[in-house]
Coordinates of C-alpha atoms and ligand atoms in Angstrom, one line a residue:
Chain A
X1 CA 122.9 195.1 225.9
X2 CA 121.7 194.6 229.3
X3 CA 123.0 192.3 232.6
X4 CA 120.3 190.6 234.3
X5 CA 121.0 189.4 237.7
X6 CA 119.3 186.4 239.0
X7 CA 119.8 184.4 241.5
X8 CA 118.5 180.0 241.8
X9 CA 118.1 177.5 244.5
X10 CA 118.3 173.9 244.3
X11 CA 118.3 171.3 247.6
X12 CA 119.1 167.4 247.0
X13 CA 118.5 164.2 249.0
X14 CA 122.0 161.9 247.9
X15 CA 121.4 158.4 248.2
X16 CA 124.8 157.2 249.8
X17 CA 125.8 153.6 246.8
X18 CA 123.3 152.0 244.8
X19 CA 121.7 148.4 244.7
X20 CA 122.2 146.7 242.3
X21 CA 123.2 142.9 243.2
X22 CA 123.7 144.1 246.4
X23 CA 126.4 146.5 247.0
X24 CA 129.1 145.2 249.6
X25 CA 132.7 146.0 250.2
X26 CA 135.9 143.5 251.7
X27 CA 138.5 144.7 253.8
X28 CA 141.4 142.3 255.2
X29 CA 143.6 143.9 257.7
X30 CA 146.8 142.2 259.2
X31 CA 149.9 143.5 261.6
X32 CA 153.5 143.1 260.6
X33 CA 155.6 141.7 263.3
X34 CA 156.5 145.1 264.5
X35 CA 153.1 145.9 265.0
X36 CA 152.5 148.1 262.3
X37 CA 149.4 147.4 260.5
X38 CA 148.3 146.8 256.4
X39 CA 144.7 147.6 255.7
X40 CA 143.8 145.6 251.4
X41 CA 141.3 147.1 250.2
X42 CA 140.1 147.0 246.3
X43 CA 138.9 149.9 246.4
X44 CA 140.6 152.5 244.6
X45 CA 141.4 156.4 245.8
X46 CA 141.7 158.5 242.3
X47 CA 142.3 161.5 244.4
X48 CA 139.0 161.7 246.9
X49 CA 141.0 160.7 249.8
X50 CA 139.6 157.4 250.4
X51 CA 143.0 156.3 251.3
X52 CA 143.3 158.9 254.2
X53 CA 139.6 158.6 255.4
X54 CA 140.0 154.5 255.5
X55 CA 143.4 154.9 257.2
X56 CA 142.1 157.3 260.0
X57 CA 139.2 154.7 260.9
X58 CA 141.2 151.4 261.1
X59 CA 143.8 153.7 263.3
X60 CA 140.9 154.7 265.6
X61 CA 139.4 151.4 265.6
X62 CA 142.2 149.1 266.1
X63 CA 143.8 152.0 268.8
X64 CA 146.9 152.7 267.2
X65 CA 148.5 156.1 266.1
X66 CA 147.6 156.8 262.2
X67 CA 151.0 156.6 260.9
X68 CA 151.3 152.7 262.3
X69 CA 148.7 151.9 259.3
X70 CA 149.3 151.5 255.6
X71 CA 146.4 151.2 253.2
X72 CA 147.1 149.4 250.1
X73 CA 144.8 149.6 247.4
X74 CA 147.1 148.1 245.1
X75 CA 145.3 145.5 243.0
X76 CA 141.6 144.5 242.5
X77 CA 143.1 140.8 241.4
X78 CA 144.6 140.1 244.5
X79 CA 142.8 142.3 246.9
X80 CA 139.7 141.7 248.8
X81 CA 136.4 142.0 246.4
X82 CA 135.2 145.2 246.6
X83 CA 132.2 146.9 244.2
X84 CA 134.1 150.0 243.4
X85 CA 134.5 154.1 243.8
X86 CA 131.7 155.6 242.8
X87 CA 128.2 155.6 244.0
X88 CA 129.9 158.1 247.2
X89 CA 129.9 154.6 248.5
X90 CA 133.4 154.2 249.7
X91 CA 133.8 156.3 253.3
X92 CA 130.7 154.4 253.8
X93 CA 130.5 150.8 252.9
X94 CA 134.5 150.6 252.8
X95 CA 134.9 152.4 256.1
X96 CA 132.2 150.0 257.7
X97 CA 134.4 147.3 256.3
X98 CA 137.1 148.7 257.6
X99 CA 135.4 148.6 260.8
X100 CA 134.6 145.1 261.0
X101 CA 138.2 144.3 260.1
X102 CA 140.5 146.1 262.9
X103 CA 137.9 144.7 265.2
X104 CA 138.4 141.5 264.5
X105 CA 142.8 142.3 264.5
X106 CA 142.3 144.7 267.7
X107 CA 140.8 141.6 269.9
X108 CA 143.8 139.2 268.7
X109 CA 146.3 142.3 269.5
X110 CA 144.7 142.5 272.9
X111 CA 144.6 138.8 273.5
X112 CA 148.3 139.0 272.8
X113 CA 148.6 141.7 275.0
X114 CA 146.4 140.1 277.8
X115 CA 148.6 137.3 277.8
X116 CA 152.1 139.0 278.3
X117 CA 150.7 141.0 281.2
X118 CA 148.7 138.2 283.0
X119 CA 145.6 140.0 282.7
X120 CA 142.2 139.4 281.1
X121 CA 141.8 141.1 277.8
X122 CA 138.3 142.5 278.6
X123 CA 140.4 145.1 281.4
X124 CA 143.0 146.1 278.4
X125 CA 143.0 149.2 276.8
X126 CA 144.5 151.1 273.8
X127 CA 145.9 155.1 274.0
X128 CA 146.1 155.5 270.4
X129 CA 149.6 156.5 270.8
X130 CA 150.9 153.3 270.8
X131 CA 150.3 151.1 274.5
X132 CA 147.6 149.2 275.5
X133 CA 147.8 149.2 279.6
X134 CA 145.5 148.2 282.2
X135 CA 142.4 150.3 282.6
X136 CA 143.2 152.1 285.7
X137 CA 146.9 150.6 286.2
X138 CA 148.5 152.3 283.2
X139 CA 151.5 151.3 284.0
X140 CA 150.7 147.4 283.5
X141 CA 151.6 148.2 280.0
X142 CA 152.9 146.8 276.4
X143 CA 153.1 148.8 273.0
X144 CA 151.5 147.4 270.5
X145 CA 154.4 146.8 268.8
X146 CA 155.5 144.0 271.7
X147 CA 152.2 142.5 271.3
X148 CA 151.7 141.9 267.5
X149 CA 155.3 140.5 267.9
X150 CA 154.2 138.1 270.6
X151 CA 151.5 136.9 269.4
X152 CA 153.3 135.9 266.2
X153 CA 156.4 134.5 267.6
X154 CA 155.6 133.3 270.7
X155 CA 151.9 132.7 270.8
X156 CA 151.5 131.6 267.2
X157 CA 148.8 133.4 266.1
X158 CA 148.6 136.0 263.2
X159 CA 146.9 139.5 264.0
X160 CA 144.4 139.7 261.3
X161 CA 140.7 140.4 260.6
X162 CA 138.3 140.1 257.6
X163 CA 135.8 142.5 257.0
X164 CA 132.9 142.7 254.8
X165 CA 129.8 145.5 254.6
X166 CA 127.2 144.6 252.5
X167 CA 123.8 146.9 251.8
X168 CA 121.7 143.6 250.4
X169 CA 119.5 144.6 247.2
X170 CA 116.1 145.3 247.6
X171 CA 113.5 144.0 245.8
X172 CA 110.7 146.0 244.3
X173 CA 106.9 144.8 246.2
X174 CA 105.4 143.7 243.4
X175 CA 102.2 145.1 245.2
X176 CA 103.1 149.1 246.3
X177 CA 106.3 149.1 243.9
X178 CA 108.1 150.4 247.7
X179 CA 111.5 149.8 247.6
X180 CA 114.9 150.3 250.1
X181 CA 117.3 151.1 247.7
X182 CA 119.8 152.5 250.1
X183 CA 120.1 152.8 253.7
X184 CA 121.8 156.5 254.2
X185 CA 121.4 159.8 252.4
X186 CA 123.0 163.2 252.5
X187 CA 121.9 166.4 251.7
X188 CA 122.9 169.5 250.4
X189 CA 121.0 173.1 249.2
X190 CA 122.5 175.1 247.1
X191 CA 121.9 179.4 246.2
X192 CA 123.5 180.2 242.5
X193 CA 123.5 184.1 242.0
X194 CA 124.4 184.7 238.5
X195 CA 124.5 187.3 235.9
X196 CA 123.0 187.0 231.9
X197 CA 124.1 189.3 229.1
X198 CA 121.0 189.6 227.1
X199 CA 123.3 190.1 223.9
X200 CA 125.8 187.5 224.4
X201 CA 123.8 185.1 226.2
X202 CA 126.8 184.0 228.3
X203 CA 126.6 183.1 231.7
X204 CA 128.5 184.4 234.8
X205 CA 128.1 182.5 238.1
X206 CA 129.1 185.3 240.9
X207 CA 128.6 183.8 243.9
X208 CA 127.4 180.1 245.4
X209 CA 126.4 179.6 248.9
X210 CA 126.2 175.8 250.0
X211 CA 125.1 173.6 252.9
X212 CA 126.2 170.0 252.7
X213 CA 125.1 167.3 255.3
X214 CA 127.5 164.9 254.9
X215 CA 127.2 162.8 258.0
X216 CA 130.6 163.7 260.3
X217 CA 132.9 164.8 258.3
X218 CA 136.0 162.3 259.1
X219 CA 138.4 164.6 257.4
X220 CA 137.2 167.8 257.6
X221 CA 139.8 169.5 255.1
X222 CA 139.2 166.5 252.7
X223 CA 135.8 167.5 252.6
X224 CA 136.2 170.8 252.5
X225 CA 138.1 170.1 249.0
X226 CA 135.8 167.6 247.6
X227 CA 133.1 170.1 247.8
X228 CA 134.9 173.3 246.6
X229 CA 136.6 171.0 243.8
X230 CA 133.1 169.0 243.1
X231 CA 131.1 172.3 243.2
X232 CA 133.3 174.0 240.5
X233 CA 133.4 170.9 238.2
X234 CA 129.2 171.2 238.6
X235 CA 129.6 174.9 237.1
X236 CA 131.8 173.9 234.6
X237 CA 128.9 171.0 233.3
X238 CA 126.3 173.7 233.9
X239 CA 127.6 176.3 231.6
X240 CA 130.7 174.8 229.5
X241 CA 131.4 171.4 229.0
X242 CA 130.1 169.6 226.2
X243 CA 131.0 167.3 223.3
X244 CA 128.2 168.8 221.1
X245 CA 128.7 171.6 218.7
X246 CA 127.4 175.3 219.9
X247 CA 126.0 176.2 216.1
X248 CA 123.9 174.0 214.4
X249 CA 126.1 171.9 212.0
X250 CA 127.7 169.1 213.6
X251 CA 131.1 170.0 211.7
X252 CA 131.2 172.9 214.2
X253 CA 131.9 170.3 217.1
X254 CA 134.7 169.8 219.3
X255 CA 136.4 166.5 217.6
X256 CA 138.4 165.4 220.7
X257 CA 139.6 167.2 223.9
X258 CA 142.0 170.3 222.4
X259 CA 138.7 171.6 221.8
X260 CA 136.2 170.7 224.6
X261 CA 135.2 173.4 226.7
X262 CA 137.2 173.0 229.8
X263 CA 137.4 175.9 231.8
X264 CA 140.5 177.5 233.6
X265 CA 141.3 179.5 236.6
X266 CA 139.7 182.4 235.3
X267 CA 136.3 180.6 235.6
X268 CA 135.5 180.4 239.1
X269 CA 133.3 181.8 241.5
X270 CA 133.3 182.5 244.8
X271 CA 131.7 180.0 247.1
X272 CA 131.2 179.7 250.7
X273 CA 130.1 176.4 252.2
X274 CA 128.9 175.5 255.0
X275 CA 129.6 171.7 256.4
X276 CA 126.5 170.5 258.8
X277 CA 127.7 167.2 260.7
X278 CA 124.4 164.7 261.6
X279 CA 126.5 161.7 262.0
X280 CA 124.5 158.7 260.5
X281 CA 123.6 155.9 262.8
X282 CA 124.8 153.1 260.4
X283 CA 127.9 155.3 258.8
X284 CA 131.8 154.8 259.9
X285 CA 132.1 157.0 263.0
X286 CA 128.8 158.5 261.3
X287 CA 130.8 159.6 257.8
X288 CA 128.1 159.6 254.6
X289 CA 130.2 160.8 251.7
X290 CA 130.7 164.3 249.8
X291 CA 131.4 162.5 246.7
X292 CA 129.5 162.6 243.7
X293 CA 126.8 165.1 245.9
X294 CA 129.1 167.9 245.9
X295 CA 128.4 168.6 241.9
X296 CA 125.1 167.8 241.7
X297 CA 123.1 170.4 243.2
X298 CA 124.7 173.3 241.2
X299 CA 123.7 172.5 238.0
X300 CA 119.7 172.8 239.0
X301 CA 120.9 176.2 241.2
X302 CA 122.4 177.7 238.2
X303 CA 119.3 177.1 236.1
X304 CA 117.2 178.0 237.9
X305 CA 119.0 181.5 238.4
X306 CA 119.6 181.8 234.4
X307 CA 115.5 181.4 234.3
X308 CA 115.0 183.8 237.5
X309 CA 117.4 186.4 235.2
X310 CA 116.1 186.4 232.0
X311 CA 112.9 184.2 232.1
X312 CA 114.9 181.3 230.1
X313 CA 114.2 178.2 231.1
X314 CA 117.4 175.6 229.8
X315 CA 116.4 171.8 229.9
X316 CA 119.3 170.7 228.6
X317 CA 122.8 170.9 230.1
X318 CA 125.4 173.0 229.4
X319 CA 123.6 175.8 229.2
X320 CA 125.5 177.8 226.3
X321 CA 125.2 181.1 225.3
X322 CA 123.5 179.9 222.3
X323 CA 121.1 178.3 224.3
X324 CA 120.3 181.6 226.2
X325 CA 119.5 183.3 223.2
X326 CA 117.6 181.1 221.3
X327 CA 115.2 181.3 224.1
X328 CA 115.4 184.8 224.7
X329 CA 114.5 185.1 220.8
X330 CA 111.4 182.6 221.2
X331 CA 110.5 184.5 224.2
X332 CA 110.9 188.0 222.0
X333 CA 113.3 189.1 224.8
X334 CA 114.3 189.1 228.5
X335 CA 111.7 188.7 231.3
X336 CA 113.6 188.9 234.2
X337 CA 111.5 187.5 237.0
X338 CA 111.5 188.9 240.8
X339 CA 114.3 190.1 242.6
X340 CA 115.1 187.1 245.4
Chain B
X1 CA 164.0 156.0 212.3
X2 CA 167.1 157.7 212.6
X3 CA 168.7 159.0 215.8
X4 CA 170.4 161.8 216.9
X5 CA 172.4 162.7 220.3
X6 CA 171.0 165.4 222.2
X7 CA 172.7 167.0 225.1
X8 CA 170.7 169.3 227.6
X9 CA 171.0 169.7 231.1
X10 CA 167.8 168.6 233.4
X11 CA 167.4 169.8 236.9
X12 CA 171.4 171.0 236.7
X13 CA 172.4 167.8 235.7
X14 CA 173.9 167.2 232.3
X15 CA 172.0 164.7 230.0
X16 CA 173.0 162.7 226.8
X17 CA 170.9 160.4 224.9
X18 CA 170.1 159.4 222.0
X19 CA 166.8 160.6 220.2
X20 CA 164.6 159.7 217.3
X21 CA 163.6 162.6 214.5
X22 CA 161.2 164.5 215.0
X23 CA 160.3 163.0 219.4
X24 CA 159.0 165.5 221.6
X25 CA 160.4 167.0 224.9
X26 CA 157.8 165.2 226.9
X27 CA 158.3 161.7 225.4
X28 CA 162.6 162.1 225.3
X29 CA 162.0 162.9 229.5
X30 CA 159.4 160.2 230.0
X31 CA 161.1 157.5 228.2
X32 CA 164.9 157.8 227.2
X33 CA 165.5 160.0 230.7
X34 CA 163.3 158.3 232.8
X35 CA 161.6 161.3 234.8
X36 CA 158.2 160.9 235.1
X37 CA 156.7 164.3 236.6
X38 CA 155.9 165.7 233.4
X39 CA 152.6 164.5 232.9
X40 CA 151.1 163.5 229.3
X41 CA 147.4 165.0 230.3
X42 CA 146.4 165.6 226.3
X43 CA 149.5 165.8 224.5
X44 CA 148.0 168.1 222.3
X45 CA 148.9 170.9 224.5
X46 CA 145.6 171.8 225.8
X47 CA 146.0 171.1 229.5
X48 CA 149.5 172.0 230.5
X49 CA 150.0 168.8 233.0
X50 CA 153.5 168.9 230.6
X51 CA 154.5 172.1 231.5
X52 CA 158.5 172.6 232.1
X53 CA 160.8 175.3 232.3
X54 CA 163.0 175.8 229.2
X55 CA 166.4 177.9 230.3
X56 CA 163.4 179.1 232.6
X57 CA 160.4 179.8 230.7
X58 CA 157.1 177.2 230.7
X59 CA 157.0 175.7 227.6
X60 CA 154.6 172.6 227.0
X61 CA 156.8 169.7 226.1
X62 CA 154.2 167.8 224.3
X63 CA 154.8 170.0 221.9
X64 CA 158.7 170.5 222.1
X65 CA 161.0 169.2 219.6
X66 CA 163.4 167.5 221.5
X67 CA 166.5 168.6 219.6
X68 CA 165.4 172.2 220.2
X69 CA 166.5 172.0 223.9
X70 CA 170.2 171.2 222.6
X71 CA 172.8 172.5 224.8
X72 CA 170.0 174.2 227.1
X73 CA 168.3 173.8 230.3
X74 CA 165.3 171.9 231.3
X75 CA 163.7 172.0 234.7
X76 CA 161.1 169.6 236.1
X77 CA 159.2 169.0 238.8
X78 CA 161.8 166.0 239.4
X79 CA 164.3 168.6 240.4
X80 CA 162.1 169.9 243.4
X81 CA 163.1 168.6 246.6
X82 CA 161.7 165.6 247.1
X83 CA 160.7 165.5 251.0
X84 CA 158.2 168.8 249.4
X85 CA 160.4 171.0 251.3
X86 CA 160.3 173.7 248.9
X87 CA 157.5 177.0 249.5
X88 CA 155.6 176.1 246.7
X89 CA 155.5 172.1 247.7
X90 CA 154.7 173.0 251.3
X91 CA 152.4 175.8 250.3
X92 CA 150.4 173.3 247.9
X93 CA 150.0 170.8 250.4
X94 CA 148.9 173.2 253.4
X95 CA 146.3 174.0 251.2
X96 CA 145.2 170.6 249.9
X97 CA 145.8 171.9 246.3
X98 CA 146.2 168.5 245.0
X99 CA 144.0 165.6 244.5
X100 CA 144.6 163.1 241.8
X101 CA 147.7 165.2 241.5
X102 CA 148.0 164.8 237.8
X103 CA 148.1 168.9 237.2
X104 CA 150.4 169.4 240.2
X105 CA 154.1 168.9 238.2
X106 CA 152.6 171.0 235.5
X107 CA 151.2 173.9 238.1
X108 CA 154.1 173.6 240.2
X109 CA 156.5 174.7 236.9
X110 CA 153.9 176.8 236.4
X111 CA 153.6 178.6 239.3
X112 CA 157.4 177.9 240.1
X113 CA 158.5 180.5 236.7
X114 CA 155.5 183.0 237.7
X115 CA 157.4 183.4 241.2
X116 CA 160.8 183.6 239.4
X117 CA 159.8 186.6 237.4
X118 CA 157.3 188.0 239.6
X119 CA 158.3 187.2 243.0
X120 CA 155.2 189.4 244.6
X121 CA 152.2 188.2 242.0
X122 CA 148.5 189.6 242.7
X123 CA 145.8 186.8 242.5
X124 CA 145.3 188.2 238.2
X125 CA 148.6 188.0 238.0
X126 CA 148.6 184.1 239.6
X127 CA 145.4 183.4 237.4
X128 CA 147.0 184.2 234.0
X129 CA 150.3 182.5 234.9
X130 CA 147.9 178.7 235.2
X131 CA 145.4 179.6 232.9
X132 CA 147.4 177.2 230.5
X133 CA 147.2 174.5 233.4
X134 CA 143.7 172.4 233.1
X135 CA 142.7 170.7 236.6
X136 CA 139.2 169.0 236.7
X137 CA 139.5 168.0 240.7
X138 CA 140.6 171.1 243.0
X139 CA 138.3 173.8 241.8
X140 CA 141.5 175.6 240.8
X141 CA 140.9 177.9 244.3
X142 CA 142.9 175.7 246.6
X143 CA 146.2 176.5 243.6
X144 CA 145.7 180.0 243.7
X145 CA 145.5 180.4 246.9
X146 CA 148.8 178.6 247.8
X147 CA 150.5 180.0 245.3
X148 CA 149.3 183.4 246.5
X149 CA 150.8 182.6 249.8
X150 CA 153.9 182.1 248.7
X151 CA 154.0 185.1 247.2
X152 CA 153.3 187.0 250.3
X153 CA 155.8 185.1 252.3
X154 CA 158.7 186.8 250.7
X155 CA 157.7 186.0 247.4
X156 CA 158.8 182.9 245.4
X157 CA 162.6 184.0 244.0
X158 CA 164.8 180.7 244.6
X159 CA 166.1 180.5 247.6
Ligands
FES1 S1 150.2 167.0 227.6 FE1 151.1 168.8 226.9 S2 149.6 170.2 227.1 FE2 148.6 168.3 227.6
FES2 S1 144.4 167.5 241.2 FE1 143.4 166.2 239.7 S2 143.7 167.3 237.9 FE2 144.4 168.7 239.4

């Protein structure tokens, strides 16, 4: 028996939602009298932190600390239409809703405000923590608390704004076949160095080295966990996961999830990423999404490394150890290719 | 179905209620007890998202007989303070070591009778304690690590 080491590379361009009828996303925003404010969105957060991310941009647009906002993804019946989480779409097409939203409920605050003070709007502005004062007086100042509740009980007006973002679908030119499917990508490259027991044929993964461009990262530690989570659940569909059966008869399969392949603790590798910020000119504050990116370029990597190691090249995902040694038998043993 | 009394304390508090034949641990807490932390993940016990302590030693309560916990004690992640005051809470969250946070009750129990009987774990040591604990979002690194710095703070023995 013999350990091969090999070592795989894979780099992917991630096309940030998809186009199908048109891919757009609602956001309504409104204050409550004590100028704390309610961001509806239909979008749901299953754990990727769209919640936080979506919060932190309708803080920073509509200039108010982050605790003063509550995002409520509650229900997809009553909420403002939204396409859905997947796609890596939601910092992007929610947060641009988003956006458009506290925009729209940060120049009704300021009106407020302008009025109280006796001053023209356009010279008001916020400090995040709370005020919005007079650019260059600060103390001709109200919190924004004051001035949502003026507006609603002395001015009459509710402190509110609808947002929509909407990527239109693109046609194919009947003539070139040229499409714009999307409007932002991100990017990633991947190294996989892995090690291949020629008798076994299993699979070790010792050591990943990432880059992911992911537009500004919004919530740096959030990203930081997609990718380390995402990455792993990439190795576990490269080398584990499957509902087929490892030996020929079918009768050999898993029959439900007591006996998938789901790996544990034990099964991890070490993996140092690096996060490269190129904020994207039409992204929230220039956020792309991590999303769906951060398990995809893996699976290629780790390949690609199994076929560097032992000359095996797998075309068909997970890549068991019966896999392995079917093709090292066809291949009437190991050819480990160069050292990388 | 016929039902029987059972009596067990949860979290130090002492419980009574009445059970069918044959119900599970998990289901008797879920429905008749009303604490929801233990999660039901595969209730086949293949992912641990159930795990409690029984008189202090993870057990899966999917597949607990209920009446077996007569006269003993359970502990949940209910009885964990619930501003996330405790190490292992704060630990978890300075890490980001949840997500969806569907593993975290079971890892927390988990991790929480790991600490209890081995206040000064090394990372093996953490790994075999949740290799019974599936979690398909954190990458299972972000759980180690906080429950390895726990374990270096003075190690996890209630305080
Ligand atoms: S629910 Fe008990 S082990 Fe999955
Ligand atoms: S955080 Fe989602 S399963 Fe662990």
């Amino acid at each position: 028996m013999t350990i091969h080491r090999g070592r795989g590379f894979a780099s992917i361009n991630y096309p940030i939602g998809m186009n199908l009828g048109g891919d757009p996303s609602q956001a309504l925003v409104h204050s409550s009298p004590d100028g704390k404010f309610a961001i509806a969105l239909s979008s749901i957060d299953l754990g990727q932190g769209m919640k936080s991310v979506t919060r932190q941009i309708a803080a920073e647009t509509l200039g108010v600390p982050v605790e003063d906002v509550y995002v409520d993804t509650a229900d997809s019946d009553t909420g403002p239409h939204c396409m859905g989480s997947f796609a890596s779409r939601g910092t992007h097409r929610v947060g641009n809703a988003v956006i458009v939203a506290a925009k729209e409920a940060r120049a009704i605050m300021l009106e407020a405000a302008a009025e109280e003070l006796e001053v023209n709007a356009d010279d008001l502005e916020t400090d995040g923590r709370g005020n919005i004062h007079l650019r260059g007086a600060p103390d001709r100042s109200i919190t924004t608390g004051d001035a949502c509740q003026a507006a609603q009980f002395r001015h009459g007006k509710t402190v509110a704004g609808r947002g929509i973002f909407l990527i239109p679908l693109s046609e194919v030119e009947p003539e070139t076949g040229e499409m714009t499917p999307v409007s932002c990508y991100a990017h990633a490259a991947l190294v996989a160095d892995v090690m291949v027991d020629d008798e076994t044929g299993e699979v070790t993964v010792e050591q990943v080295n990432s880059a992911y461009e992911v537009g500004r990262a919004i919530n740096p530690r959030l990203v930081e966990q997609q990718l380390v989570g995402g990455a792993w659940m990439g190795l576990s569909h490269a080398l584990y996961e499957t509902t087929e059966p490892r030996y020929p008869d079918r009768s050999h399969g898993p029959v439900d999830f007591s006996q998938y392949t789901m790996p544990g603790p034990g099964d991890i590798a070490r993996h140092d990423i690096a996060i490269l910020e190129r904020p994207a000119p039409d992204g929230p504050f220039g956020g792309k999404g991590p999303g769906e990116m951060c398990a995809n370029p893996i699976m290629p990597a780790i390949a690609n490394a199994v076929f560097n190691a032992v000359g095996v090249r797998v075309t068909a995902l997970p890549i068991t150890p019966e896999k392995v040694l079917r093709g090292l038998k066809a291949n009437g043993g190991a050819r480990p290719g160069p050292r990388r | 179905m016929a039902q029987k009394p059972l009596q067990f304390r949860l979290n130090g508090a002492e419980k009574a209620v009445f059970v069918e034949d044959g119900a599970n641990l998990l289901d008797v807490l879920r429905r008749s007890v009303g604490d929801l932390t233990a999660k039901r993940g595969c209730a086949q016990g293949g992912c641990g998202a159930c795990t409690v302590l029984i008189d202090g030693v993870p057990g899966l309560s999917c597949l607990t007989l209920a009446e077996t916990v007569e006269g003993r004690s359970v502990a949940t992640a209910g009885g964990l303070p619930g501003d996330g005051s405790h190490p292992l809470q704060e630990a978890f969250m300075a890490h980001f070591a949840a997500q969806c946070g569907f593993c975290t009750p079971g890892m927390l129990m988990a991790a929480t009778a790991l600490l209890e009987s081995t206040p000064h774990p090394d990372r093996d040591q953490v790994v075999h304690a949740l290799s019974g604990n599936i979690c398909r979002c954190t990458g299972y690194e972000p759980i180690i690590a906080a429950v390895l710095e726990v374990a270096g703070e003075g190690g996890g023995g209630r305080s």
